[in-house]
Tab-separated table of C-alpha atoms in Angstrom:
chain	number	residue	atom	x	y	z
C	23	UNK	CA	-21.227	1.208	-8.013
C	24	UNK	CA	-22.533	2.129	-11.446
C	25	UNK	CA	-21.697	0.516	-14.738
C	26	UNK	CA	-22.243	3.017	-17.517
C	27	UNK	CA	-21.124	6.371	-16.065
C	28	UNK	CA	-24.563	7.958	-16.336
C	29	UNK	CA	-25.570	8.166	-12.657
C	30	UNK	CA	-23.667	11.286	-11.616
C	31	UNK	CA	-24.339	13.361	-14.759
C	32	UNK	CA	-27.999	12.391	-14.978
C	33	UNK	CA	-28.745	12.895	-11.280
C	34	UNK	CA	-26.872	16.199	-11.220
C	35	UNK	CA	-28.481	17.648	-14.325
C	36	UNK	CA	-31.880	16.664	-12.966
C	37	UNK	CA	-31.239	19.254	-10.234
C	38	UNK	CA	-28.974	21.924	-11.746
C	39	UNK	CA	-27.683	23.317	-15.023
C	40	UNK	CA	-23.987	22.819	-14.293
C	41	UNK	CA	-21.939	20.151	-12.560
C	42	UNK	CA	-18.158	20.337	-12.074
C	43	UNK	CA	-16.213	17.222	-11.023
C	44	UNK	CA	-12.630	16.839	-9.817
C	45	UNK	CA	-11.381	13.337	-9.051
C	46	UNK	CA	-7.985	12.132	-7.825
C	47	UNK	CA	-6.340	8.906	-6.697
C	48	UNK	CA	-2.798	9.958	-5.814
C	49	UNK	CA	-3.136	13.321	-4.047
C	50	UNK	CA	-5.117	16.425	-4.980
C	51	UNK	CA	-2.249	17.723	-7.115
C	52	UNK	CA	-3.136	14.905	-9.563
C	53	UNK	CA	-6.820	15.789	-9.909
C	54	UNK	CA	-8.628	15.346	-13.198
C	55	UNK	CA	-11.473	17.724	-14.008
C	56	UNK	CA	-14.545	17.584	-16.212
C	57	UNK	CA	-17.788	19.542	-16.298
C	58	UNK	CA	-21.192	19.510	-17.915
C	59	UNK	CA	-23.029	22.793	-18.569
C	60	UNK	CA	-26.539	22.660	-20.019
C	61	UNK	CA	-26.468	26.339	-21.093
C	62	UNK	CA	-23.339	25.677	-23.206
C	63	UNK	CA	-24.986	22.657	-24.807
C	64	UNK	CA	-28.185	24.567	-25.568
C	65	UNK	CA	-26.164	27.497	-26.960
C	66	UNK	CA	-24.157	25.200	-29.222
C	67	UNK	CA	-20.737	26.169	-27.845
C	68	UNK	CA	-20.180	22.727	-26.362
C	69	UNK	CA	-22.015	19.813	-27.944
C	70	UNK	CA	-20.002	16.944	-26.466
C	71	UNK	CA	-18.752	16.010	-23.025
C	72	UNK	CA	-15.261	17.525	-22.666
C	73	UNK	CA	-12.327	15.179	-22.123
C	74	UNK	CA	-11.134	15.123	-18.509
C	75	UNK	CA	-8.053	17.269	-18.005
C	76	UNK	CA	-5.441	17.308	-15.271
C	77	UNK	CA	-5.877	20.550	-13.313
C	78	UNK	CA	-5.502	21.913	-9.821
C	79	UNK	CA	-8.598	22.117	-7.668
C	80	UNK	CA	-9.492	25.831	-7.400
C	81	UNK	CA	-8.415	27.473	-4.162
C	82	UNK	CA	-12.001	28.567	-3.454
C	83	UNK	CA	-12.779	24.887	-2.726
C	84	UNK	CA	-9.500	24.032	-1.013
C	85	UNK	CA	-9.908	26.955	1.393
C	86	UNK	CA	-13.071	25.488	2.864
C	87	UNK	CA	-10.958	23.768	5.507
C	88	UNK	CA	-11.706	20.189	4.632
C	89	UNK	CA	-9.004	17.530	4.414
C	90	UNK	CA	-9.319	16.301	0.864
C	91	UNK	CA	-7.306	13.144	1.438
C	92	UNK	CA	-5.117	11.145	-0.920
C	93	UNK	CA	-8.040	10.081	-3.103
C	94	UNK	CA	-11.535	11.368	-3.631
C	95	UNK	CA	-14.044	13.150	-5.784
C	96	UNK	CA	-15.361	16.687	-5.448
C	97	UNK	CA	-18.716	17.384	-7.079
C	98	UNK	CA	-20.002	20.946	-7.335
C	99	UNK	CA	-23.551	21.747	-8.412
C	100	UNK	CA	-24.235	25.270	-9.616
C	101	UNK	CA	-26.948	27.086	-11.521
C	102	UNK	CA	-29.478	25.250	-9.375
C	103	UNK	CA	-32.817	25.453	-11.132
C	104	UNK	CA	-34.719	22.254	-10.419
C	105	UNK	CA	-34.113	21.533	-6.775
C	106	UNK	CA	-37.085	21.146	-4.489
C	107	UNK	CA	-35.183	22.720	-1.618
C	108	UNK	CA	-33.677	26.150	-2.272
C	109	UNK	CA	-30.916	26.177	0.345
C	110	UNK	CA	-27.806	24.028	0.093
C	111	UNK	CA	-28.071	22.913	3.724
C	112	UNK	CA	-31.629	21.692	3.145
C	113	UNK	CA	-30.508	19.669	0.117
C	114	UNK	CA	-27.817	18.039	2.239
C	115	UNK	CA	-30.172	17.401	5.166
C	116	UNK	CA	-32.622	15.645	2.844
C	117	UNK	CA	-29.889	13.673	1.051
C	118	UNK	CA	-27.912	12.325	4.013
C	119	UNK	CA	-30.165	9.354	4.741
C	120	UNK	CA	-30.383	8.210	1.119
C	121	UNK	CA	-26.640	8.621	0.458
C	122	UNK	CA	-25.790	6.917	3.754
C	123	UNK	CA	-27.987	3.962	2.855
C	124	UNK	CA	-26.503	3.670	-0.658
C	125	UNK	CA	-22.899	3.707	0.580
C	126	UNK	CA	-23.439	1.984	3.949
C	127	UNK	CA	-21.123	-0.938	3.238
C	128	UNK	CA	-18.263	1.325	2.127
C	129	UNK	CA	-18.797	3.604	5.125
C	130	UNK	CA	-19.033	0.755	7.638
C	131	UNK	CA	-15.883	-0.954	6.330
C	132	UNK	CA	-13.953	2.332	6.359
C	133	UNK	CA	-13.322	2.177	2.606
C	134	UNK	CA	-15.031	5.534	2.135
C	135	UNK	CA	-16.009	8.631	3.992
C	136	UNK	CA	-18.518	11.159	2.718
C	137	UNK	CA	-18.439	14.837	3.553
C	138	UNK	CA	-20.970	17.335	2.322
C	139	UNK	CA	-21.021	21.095	2.669
C	140	UNK	CA	-23.278	23.836	1.443
C	141	UNK	CA	-21.775	27.122	0.306
C	142	UNK	CA	-23.607	30.262	-0.680
C	143	UNK	CA	-21.761	31.531	-3.741
C	144	UNK	CA	-23.995	34.535	-4.519
C	145	UNK	CA	-21.105	37.016	-4.549
C	146	UNK	CA	-18.505	34.828	-6.229
C	147	UNK	CA	-17.511	35.874	-9.739
C	148	UNK	CA	-16.630	32.346	-10.832
C	149	UNK	CA	-19.902	30.677	-9.925
C	150	UNK	CA	-23.005	32.813	-9.674
C	151	UNK	CA	-25.893	31.244	-7.821
C	152	UNK	CA	-26.034	28.877	-4.925
C	153	UNK	CA	-23.790	25.838	-5.064
C	154	UNK	CA	-23.684	22.569	-3.251
C	155	UNK	CA	-20.460	20.641	-3.063
C	156	UNK	CA	-20.365	16.996	-2.184
C	157	UNK	CA	-17.097	15.234	-1.581
C	158	UNK	CA	-16.449	11.509	-1.435
C	159	UNK	CA	-13.057	10.276	-0.333
């Protein structure tokens, strides 16, 4: 829907310090991955957007029991620091109407389905802090 590729990074960073994105068009084994981490940018260890790389989606996301489909995008927000709502489920509850309205034509025609889930990642070593994952397929 966008033209310049700024919608997802800008909207994500307005809510959290890190966004991880996996996207695939021919099965999840062909996923491409990219991330944006504000702490790395501020610290000087990463001053440009990394090039997308072909990687496997981590098992911690695949094990959530969702059918990822032949094509889709997985977006994970972590290091949440600017969200109005502190719980992942509340973020989803308050986003459903807006996202549904934005993608209504794709949803109605069956071209897209949107699944959202909130996961508490407090104990996870890989991603400290609460995360919200949003998957389009």
